[in-house]
Coordinates of C-alpha atoms in Angstrom, one line a residue:
X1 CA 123.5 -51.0 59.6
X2 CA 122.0 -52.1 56.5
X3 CA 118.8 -50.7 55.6
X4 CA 114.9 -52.2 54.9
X5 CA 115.6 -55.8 57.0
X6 CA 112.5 -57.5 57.9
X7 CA 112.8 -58.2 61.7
X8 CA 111.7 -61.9 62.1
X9 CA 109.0 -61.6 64.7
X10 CA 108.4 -64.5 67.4
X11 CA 104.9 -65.0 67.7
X12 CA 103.7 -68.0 69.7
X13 CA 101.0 -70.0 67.4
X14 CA 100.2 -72.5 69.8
X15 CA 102.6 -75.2 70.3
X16 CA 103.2 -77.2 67.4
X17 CA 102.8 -81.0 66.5
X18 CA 102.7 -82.8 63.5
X19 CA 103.9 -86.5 62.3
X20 CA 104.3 -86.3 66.4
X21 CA 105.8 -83.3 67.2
X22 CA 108.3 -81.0 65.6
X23 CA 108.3 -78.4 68.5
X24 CA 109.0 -78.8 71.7
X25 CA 110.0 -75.6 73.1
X26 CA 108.4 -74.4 76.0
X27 CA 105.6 -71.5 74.8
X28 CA 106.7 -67.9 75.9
X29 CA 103.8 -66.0 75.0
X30 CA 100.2 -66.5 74.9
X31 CA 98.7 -66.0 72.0
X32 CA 96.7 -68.7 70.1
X33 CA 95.9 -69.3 66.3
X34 CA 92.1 -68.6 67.9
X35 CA 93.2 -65.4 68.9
X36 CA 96.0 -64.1 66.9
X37 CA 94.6 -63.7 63.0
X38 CA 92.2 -60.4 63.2
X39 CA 94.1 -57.8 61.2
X40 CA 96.4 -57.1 57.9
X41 CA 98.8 -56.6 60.5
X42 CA 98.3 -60.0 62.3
X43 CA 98.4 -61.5 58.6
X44 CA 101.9 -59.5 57.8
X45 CA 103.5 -60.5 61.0
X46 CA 102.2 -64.2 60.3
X47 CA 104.2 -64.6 57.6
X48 CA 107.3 -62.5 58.2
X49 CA 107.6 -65.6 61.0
X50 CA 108.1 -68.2 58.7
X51 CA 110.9 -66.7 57.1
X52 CA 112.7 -67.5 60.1
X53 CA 112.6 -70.6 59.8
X54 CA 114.9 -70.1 56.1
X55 CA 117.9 -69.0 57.9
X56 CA 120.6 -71.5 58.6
X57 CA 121.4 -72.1 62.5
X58 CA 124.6 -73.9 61.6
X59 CA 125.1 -75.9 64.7
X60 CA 121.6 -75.2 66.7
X61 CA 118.7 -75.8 64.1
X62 CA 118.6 -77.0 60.3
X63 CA 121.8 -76.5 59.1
X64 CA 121.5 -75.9 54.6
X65 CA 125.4 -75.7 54.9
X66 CA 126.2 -78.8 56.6
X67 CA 124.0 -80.7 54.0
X68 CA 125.2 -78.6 51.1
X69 CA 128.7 -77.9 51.6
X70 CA 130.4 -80.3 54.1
X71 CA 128.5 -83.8 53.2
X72 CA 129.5 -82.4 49.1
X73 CA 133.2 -82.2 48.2
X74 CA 133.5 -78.7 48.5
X75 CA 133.7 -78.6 52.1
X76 CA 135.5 -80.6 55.3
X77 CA 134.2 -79.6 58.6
X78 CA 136.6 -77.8 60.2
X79 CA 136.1 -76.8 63.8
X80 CA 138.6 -77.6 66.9
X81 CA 139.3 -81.5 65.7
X82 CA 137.4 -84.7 65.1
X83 CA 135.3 -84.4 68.3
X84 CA 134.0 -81.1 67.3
X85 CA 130.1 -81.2 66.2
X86 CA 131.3 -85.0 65.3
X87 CA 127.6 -85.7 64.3
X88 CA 128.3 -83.3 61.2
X89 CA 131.3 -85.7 60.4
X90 CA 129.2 -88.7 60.3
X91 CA 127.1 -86.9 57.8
X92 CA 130.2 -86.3 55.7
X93 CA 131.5 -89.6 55.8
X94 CA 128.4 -91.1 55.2
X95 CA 128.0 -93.4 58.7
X96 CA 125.4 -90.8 60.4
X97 CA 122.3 -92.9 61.5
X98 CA 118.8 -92.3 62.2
X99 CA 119.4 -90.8 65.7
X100 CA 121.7 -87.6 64.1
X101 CA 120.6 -84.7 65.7
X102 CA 121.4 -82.8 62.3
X103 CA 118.9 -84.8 60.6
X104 CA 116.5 -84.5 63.2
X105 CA 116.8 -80.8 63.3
X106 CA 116.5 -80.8 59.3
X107 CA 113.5 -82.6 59.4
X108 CA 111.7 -80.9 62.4
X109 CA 112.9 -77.2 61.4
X110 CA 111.2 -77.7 57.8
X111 CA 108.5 -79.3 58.9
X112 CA 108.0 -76.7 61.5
X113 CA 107.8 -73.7 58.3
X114 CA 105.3 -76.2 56.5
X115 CA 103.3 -76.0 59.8
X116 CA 103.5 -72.3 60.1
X117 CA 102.7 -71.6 56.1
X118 CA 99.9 -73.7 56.7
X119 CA 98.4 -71.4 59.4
X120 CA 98.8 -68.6 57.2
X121 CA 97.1 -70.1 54.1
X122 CA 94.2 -71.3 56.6
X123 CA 93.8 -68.2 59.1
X124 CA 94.7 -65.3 56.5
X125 CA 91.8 -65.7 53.6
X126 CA 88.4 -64.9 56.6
X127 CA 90.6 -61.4 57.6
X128 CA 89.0 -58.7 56.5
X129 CA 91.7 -56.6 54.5
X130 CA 93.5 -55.3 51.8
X131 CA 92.7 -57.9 48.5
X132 CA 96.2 -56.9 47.0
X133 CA 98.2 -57.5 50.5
X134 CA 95.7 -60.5 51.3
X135 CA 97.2 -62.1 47.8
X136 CA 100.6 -61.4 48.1
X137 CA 101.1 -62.3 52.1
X138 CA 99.0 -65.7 50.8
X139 CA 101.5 -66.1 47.7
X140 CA 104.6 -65.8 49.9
X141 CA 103.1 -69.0 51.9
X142 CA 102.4 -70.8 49.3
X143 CA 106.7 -70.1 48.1
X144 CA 107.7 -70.4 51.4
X145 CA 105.8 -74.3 51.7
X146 CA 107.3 -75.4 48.6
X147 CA 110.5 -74.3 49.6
X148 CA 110.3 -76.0 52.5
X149 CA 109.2 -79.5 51.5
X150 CA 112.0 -78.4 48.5
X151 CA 114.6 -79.1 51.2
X152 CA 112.6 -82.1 52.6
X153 CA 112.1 -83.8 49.5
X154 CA 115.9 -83.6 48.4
X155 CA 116.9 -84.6 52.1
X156 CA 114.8 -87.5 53.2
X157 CA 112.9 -88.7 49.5
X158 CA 109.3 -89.7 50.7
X159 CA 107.7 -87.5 53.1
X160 CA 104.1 -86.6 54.8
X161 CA 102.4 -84.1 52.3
X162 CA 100.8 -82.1 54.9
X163 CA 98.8 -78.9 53.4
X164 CA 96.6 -77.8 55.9
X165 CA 97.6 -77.3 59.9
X166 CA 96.8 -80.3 62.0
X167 CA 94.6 -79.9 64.5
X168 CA 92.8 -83.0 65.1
X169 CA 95.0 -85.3 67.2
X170 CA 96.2 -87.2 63.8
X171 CA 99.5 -86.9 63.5
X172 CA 100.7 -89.8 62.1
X173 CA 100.3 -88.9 58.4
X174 CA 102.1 -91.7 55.7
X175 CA 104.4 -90.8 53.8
X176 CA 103.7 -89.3 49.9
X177 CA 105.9 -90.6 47.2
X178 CA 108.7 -88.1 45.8
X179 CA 107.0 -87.3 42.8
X180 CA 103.8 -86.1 44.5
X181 CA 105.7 -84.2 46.5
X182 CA 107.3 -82.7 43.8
X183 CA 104.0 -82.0 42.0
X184 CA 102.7 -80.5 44.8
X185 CA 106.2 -77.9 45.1
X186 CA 105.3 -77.0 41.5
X187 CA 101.5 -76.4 42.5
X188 CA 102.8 -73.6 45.3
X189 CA 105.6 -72.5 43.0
X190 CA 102.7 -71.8 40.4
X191 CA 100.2 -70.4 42.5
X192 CA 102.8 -67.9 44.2
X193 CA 104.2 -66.7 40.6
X194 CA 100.4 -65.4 40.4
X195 CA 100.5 -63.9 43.5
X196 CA 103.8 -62.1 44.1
X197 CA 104.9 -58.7 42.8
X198 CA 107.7 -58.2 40.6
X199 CA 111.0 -57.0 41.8
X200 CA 111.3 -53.6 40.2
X201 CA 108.1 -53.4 41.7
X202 CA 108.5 -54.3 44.9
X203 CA 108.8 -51.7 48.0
X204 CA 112.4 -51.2 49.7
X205 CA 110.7 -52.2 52.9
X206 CA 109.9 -55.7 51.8
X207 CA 113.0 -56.5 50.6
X208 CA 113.8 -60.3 51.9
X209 CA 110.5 -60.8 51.0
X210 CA 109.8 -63.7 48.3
X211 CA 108.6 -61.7 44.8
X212 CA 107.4 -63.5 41.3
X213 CA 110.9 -64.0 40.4
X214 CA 111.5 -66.2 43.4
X215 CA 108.8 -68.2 42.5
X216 CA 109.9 -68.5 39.2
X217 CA 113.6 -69.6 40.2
X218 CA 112.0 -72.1 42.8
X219 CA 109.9 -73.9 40.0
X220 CA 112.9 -74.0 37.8
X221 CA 114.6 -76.2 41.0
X222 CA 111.7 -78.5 40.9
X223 CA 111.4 -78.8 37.3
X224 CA 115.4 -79.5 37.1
X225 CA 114.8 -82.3 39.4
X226 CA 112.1 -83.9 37.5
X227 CA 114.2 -83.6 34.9
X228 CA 111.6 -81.4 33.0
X229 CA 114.0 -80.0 30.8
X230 CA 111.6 -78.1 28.3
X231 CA 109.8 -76.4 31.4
X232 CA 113.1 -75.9 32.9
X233 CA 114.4 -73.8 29.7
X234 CA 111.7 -72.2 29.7
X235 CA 110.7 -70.9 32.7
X236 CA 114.5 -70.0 33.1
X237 CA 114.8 -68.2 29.7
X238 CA 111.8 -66.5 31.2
X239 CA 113.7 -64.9 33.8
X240 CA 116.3 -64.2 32.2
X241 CA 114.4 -61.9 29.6
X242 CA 112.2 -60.5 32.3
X243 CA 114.3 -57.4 32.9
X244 CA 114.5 -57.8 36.3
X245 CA 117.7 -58.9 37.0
X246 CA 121.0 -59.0 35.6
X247 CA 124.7 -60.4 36.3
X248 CA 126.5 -57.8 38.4
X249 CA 129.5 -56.2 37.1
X250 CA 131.7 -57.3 39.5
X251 CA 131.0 -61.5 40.5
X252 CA 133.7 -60.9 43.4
X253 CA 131.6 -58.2 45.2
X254 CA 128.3 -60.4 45.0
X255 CA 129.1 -61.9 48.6
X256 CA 130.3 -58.9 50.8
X257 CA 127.4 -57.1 52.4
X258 CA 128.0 -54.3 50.2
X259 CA 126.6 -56.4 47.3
X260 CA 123.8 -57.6 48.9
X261 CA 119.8 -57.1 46.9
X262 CA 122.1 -56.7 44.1
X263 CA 120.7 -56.6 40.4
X264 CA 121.7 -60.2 40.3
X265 CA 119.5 -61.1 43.8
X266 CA 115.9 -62.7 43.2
X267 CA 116.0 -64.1 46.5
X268 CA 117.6 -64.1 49.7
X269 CA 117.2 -64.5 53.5
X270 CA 117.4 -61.3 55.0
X271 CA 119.5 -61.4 58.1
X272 CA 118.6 -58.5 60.8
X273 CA 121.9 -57.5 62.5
X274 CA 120.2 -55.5 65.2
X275 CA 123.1 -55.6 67.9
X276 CA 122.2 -58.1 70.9
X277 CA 119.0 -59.5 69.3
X278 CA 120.1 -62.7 67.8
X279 CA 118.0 -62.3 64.7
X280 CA 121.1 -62.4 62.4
X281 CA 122.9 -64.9 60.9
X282 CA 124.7 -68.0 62.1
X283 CA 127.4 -68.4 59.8
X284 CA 129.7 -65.4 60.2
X285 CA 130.7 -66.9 63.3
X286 CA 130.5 -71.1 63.0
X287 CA 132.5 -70.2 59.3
X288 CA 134.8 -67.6 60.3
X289 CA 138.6 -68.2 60.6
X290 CA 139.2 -70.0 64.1
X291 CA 142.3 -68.1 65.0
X292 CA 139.8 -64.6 64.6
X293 CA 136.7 -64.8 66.2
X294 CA 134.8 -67.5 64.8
X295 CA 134.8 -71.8 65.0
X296 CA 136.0 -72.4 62.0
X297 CA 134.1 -74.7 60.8
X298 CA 132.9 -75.3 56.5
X299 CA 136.2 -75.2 55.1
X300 CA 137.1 -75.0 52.0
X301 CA 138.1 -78.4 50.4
X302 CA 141.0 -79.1 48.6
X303 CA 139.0 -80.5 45.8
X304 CA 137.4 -77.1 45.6
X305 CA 140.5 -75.4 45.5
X306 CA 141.7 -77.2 42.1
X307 CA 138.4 -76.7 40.4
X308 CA 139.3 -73.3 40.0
X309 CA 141.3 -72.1 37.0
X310 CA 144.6 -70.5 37.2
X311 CA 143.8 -66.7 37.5
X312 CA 139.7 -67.1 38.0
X313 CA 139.3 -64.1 40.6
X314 CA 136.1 -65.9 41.6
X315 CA 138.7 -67.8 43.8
X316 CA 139.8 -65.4 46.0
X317 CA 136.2 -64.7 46.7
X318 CA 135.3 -67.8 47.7
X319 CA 138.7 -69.2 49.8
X320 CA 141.0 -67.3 51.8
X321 CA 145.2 -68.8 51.6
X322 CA 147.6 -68.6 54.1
X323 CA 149.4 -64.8 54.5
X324 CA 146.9 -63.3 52.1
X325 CA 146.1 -59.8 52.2
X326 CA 142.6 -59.5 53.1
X327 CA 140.2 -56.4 52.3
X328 CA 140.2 -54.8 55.5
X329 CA 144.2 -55.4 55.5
X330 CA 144.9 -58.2 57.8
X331 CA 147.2 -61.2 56.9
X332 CA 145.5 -64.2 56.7
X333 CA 146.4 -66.9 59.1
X334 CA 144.8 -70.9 57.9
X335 CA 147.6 -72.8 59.7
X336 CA 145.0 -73.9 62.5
X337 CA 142.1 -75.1 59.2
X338 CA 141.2 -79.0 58.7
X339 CA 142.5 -77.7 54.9
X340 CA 144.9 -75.3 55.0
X341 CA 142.1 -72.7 54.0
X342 CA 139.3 -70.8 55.4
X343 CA 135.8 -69.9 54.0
X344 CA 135.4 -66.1 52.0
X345 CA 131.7 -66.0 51.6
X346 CA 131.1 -65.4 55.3
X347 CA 134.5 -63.8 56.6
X348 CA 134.0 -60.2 57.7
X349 CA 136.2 -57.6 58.0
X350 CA 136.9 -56.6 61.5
X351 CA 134.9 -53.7 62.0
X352 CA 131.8 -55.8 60.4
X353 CA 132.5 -58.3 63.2
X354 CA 129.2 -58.3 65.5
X355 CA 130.8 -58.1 69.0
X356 CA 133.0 -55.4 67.9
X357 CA 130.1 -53.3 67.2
X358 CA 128.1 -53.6 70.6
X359 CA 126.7 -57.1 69.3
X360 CA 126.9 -60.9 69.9
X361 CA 127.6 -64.1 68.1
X362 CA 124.3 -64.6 67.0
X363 CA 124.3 -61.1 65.1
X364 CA 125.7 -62.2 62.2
X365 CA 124.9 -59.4 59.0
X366 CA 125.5 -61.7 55.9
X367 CA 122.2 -62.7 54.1
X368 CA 122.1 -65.7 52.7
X369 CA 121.9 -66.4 48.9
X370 CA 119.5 -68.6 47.9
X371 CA 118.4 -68.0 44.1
X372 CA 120.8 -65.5 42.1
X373 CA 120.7 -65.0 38.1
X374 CA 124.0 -66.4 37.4
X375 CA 122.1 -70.2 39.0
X376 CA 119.4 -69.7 37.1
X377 CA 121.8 -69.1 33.9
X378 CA 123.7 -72.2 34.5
X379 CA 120.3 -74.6 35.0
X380 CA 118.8 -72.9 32.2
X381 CA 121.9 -73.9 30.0
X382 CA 122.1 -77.1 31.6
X383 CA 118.6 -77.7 30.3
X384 CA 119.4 -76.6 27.3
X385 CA 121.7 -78.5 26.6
X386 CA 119.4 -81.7 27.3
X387 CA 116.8 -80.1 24.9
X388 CA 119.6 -80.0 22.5
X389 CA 120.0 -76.6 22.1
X390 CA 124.1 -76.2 22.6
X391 CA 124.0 -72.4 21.3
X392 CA 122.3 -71.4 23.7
X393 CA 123.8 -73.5 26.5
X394 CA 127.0 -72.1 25.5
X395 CA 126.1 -68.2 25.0
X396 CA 124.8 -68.6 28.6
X397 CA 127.5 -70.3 30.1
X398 CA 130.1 -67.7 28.5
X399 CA 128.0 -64.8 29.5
X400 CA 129.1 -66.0 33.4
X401 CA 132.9 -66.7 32.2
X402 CA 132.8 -63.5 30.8
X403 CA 131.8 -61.3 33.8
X404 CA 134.5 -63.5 36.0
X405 CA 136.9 -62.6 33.7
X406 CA 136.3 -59.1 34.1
X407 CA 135.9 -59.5 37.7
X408 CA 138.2 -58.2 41.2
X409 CA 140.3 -56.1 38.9
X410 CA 141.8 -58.7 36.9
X411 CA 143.7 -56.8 33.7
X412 CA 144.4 -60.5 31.9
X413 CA 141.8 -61.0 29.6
X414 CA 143.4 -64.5 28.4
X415 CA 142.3 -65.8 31.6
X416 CA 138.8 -67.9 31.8
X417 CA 138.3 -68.3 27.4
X418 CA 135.1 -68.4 26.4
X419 CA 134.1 -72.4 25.3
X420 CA 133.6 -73.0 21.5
X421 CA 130.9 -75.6 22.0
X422 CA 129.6 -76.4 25.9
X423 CA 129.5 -79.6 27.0
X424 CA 127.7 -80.7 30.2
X425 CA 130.9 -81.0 32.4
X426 CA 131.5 -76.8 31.9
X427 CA 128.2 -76.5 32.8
X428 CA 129.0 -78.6 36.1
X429 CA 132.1 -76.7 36.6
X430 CA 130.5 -73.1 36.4
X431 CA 128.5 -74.4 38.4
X432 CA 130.6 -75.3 41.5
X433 CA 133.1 -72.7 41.2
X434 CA 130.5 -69.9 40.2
X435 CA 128.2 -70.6 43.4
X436 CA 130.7 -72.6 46.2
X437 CA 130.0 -72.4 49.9
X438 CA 127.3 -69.7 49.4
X439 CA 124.3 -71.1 48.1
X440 CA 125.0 -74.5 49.8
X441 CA 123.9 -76.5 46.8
X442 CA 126.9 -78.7 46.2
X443 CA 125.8 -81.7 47.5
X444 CA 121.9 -82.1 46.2
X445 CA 123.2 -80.9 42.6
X446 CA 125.6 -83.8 43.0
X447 CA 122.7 -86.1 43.7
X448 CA 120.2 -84.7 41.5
X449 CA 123.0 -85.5 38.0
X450 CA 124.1 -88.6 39.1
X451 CA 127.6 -87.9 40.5
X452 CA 127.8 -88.7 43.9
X453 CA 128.7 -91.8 44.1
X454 CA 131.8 -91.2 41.6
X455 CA 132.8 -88.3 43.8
X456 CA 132.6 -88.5 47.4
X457 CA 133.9 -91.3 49.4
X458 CA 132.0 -93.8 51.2
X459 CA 129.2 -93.1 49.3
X460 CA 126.7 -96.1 48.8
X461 CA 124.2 -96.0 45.7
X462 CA 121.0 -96.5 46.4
X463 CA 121.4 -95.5 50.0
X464 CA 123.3 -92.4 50.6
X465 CA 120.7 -90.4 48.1
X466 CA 118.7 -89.2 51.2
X467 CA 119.5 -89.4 54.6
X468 CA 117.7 -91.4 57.4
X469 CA 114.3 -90.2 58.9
X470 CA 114.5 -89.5 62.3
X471 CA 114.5 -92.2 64.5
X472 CA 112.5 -90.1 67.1
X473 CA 109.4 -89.9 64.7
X474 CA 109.8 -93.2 63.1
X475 CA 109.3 -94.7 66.6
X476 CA 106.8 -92.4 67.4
X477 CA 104.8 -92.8 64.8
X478 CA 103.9 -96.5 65.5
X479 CA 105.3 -97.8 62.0
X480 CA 103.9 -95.3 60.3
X481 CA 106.5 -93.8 58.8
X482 CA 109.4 -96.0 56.9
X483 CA 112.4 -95.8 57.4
X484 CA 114.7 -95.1 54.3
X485 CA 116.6 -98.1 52.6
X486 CA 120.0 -98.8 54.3
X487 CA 119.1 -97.1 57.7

């Protein structure tokens, strides 16, 4: 049982609408925003319930590794055959339409945190309580709206720019132009580096829990987007010299549940693995090896596979190969996978497994990894290297070659050679191979450099950039919305 996880609390907050309606579940409870936002413990609870809406629900909600992994080369789809969540296939080959329930969860699931983070920043300021709690619970809305629209903005381009809870019957709000939306990401990011305590000073219990740091990492996103690259080195330089995190010893360990809130971790979703509760995390199962216990599904591309070096023991933490030995001593089987290969970053061994331990398929332990130091290192260089500084592009990018190197016992210290002078394809490299099929970034980093449409197949410039809004609220909105070019 891991220790300090924030148990994501369902509390009804009337039902929810906005650019129509993102949720449509039938209310369970009673409670009403009227109602609800008395004490520092309503305001807590408040926000602890938009982290929720972070974690990925694979198949049944907004799915970060879909997007990130499978529609990106480093992933097929997996599963039990072409008919097998086929909607996710359409994404990867580029033919999904407007009616995708993938994309409708995506843009309904986010949407739905915006909605939440908006209560909070609305209800929590007239509670009479703590100034220091008030300012952080109010800083980890503000992070948690711009990481939401974060995902929007890469996804779908133009979206509604909605910062206050709707309440008024107007739903149909226009679309903003990326850049505003982008501005306003950097705006929250800003306003919750203010706000938010620093790691080393942050209490056990709140671990999971967005800090400074991951305000800092989620401007640096924005600002490498906007192709800020002056802001971008900078704010990243400044993370790196704040003393709050640094590259763990061992890269191969960073993805077991033994190395997670590592001194590398500045943020990530904290999955509760309370036995039966179905507050953990989706992707040990839909990821796991199909002839085990799971569906098999994000596998490991062979694209992937070749991006790896001979003898980078990152490799054997990220993709599991027919008859290896694996940690808990089983013999890998991947004759069933798409690929030939399963998925490392959320295999468990078997006495991990949920429903060996009194649990069920939706108790998943992994947390997922959203913002680590070695990403930051790697944008930070990239950016550097736009500014023109190549020194310090390259010490950065051989500080992560050398920690591989020295990484999952590995005695060969010829392997992985530090680069003389960097260029912008080893950043890109150390990129993919450092972070694969864990931080489910693959595909937007593609996007976001310009490579996509050299890279995957069936891509179409100028269309395939962002995916289609959802026909759903495009009708529903009388023409208020537009659809995306090409859809």
């Amino acid at each position: 049982m891991k220790n300090s996880k924030i148990l994501f609390a369902v509390i009804l907050l009337t039902s929810f609408t906005g650019c129509k309606k993102f949720l449509d579940e039938t209310p369970t409870s009673h409670l009403s925003t009227s109602s609800y936002y008395q004490t520092s413990d309503d305001a807590v609870r408040a926000v602890t319930d938009v982290y929720r809406l972070m974690k990925d629900q694979a198949y049944g909600g907004y799915s970060p590794s879909s997007f990130g992994d499978i529609m990106a080369d480093d992933a097929n789809k997996g599963g039990g055959g072409a008919s097998d969540q086929s909607l996710i296939q359409d994404l990867k080959t580029f033919v999904a339409k407007a009616d995708n329930g993938y994309v409708y969860n995506a843009w309904r699931d986010n949407f739905k945190g915006i909605y939440l983070a908006n209560l909070v920043l609305q209800k929590v300021p007239a509670i009479n309580m703590d100034a220091k709690l008030k300012t952080q619970v109010l800083g980890e809305a503000q992070w948690l709206r711009g990481y939401f629209y974060l995902q929007l903005v890469r996804l779908f381009g133009n979206v509604p720019l909605i910062k206050s809870p709707i309440d008024n019957g107007d739903y149909n709000v226009p679309q903003s132009p990326e850049a505003d939306v982008l501005a306003s990401i950097e705006a929250d990011a800003n306003a919750a580096i203010n706000s938010l305590p620093d790691k080393n000073s942050q209490a056990t219990s709140d671990l999971g829990r967005a800090t400074k740091g991951a305000a800092q990492a989620l401007l640096l996103e924005v600002y490498m987007w906007e192709k800020k690259w002056a802001q971008a080195q900078q704010i990243g330089d400044a993370i790196i010299n704040s003393g709050e995190y640094s590259l763990t010893t061992d890269v191969t360990k960073n993805w077991t549940l033994a190395g997670e809130f590592g001194p590398e971790s500045i943020f990530e979703v904290n999955c509760e693995d309370i036995p039966g509760k179905g507050t953990g995390n989706l992707l040990n199962l839909f990821d796991a090896p199909r002839n085990t216990w799971g569906y098999g599904f994000v596998v490991p591309s062979q694209s992937l596979v070749n991006e790896f070096e001979k003898g980078d023991p990152r490799f054997k933490a990220t993709v599991i190969t027919n008859n290896e030995s694996l940690p808990d001593g089983t013999v890998a089987n991947t004759t069933v996978s798409e690929t030939g290969y399963w998925n490392m970053k959320y295999w468990l061994k078997v006495s991990e497994i949920p429903t060996n331990n009194g649990g069920g398929t939706g108790d998943g332990p992994t947390n997922d990894r959203v913002y680590q130091l070695a990403q930051v290192m790697l944008w930070t260089a990239e950016a550097a290297f736009h500014n023109g500084d190549i020194t310090h592009a390259t010490v950065l990018v051989n500080q992560i070659r050398d920690r591989a190197r020295k990484s999952g016992g590995n005695t060969d210290q010829t392997i992985l050679p530090d680069y003389g002078t960097v260029t912008l394809d080893n950043i890109y490299h150390e990129m993919r191979v450092e972070t694969a099929l864990g931080e489910h970034r693959r595909w937007y980093e593609l996007i976001r450099t310009g490579r996509a449409a050299a890279l995957l197949p069936n891509f179409k410039a100028g269309i395939n950039e962002h995916i289609p809004i959802p026909l759903t609220e495009v009708q529903l909105s009388g023409g208020v919305l537009k659809q995306n070019p090409g859809y």
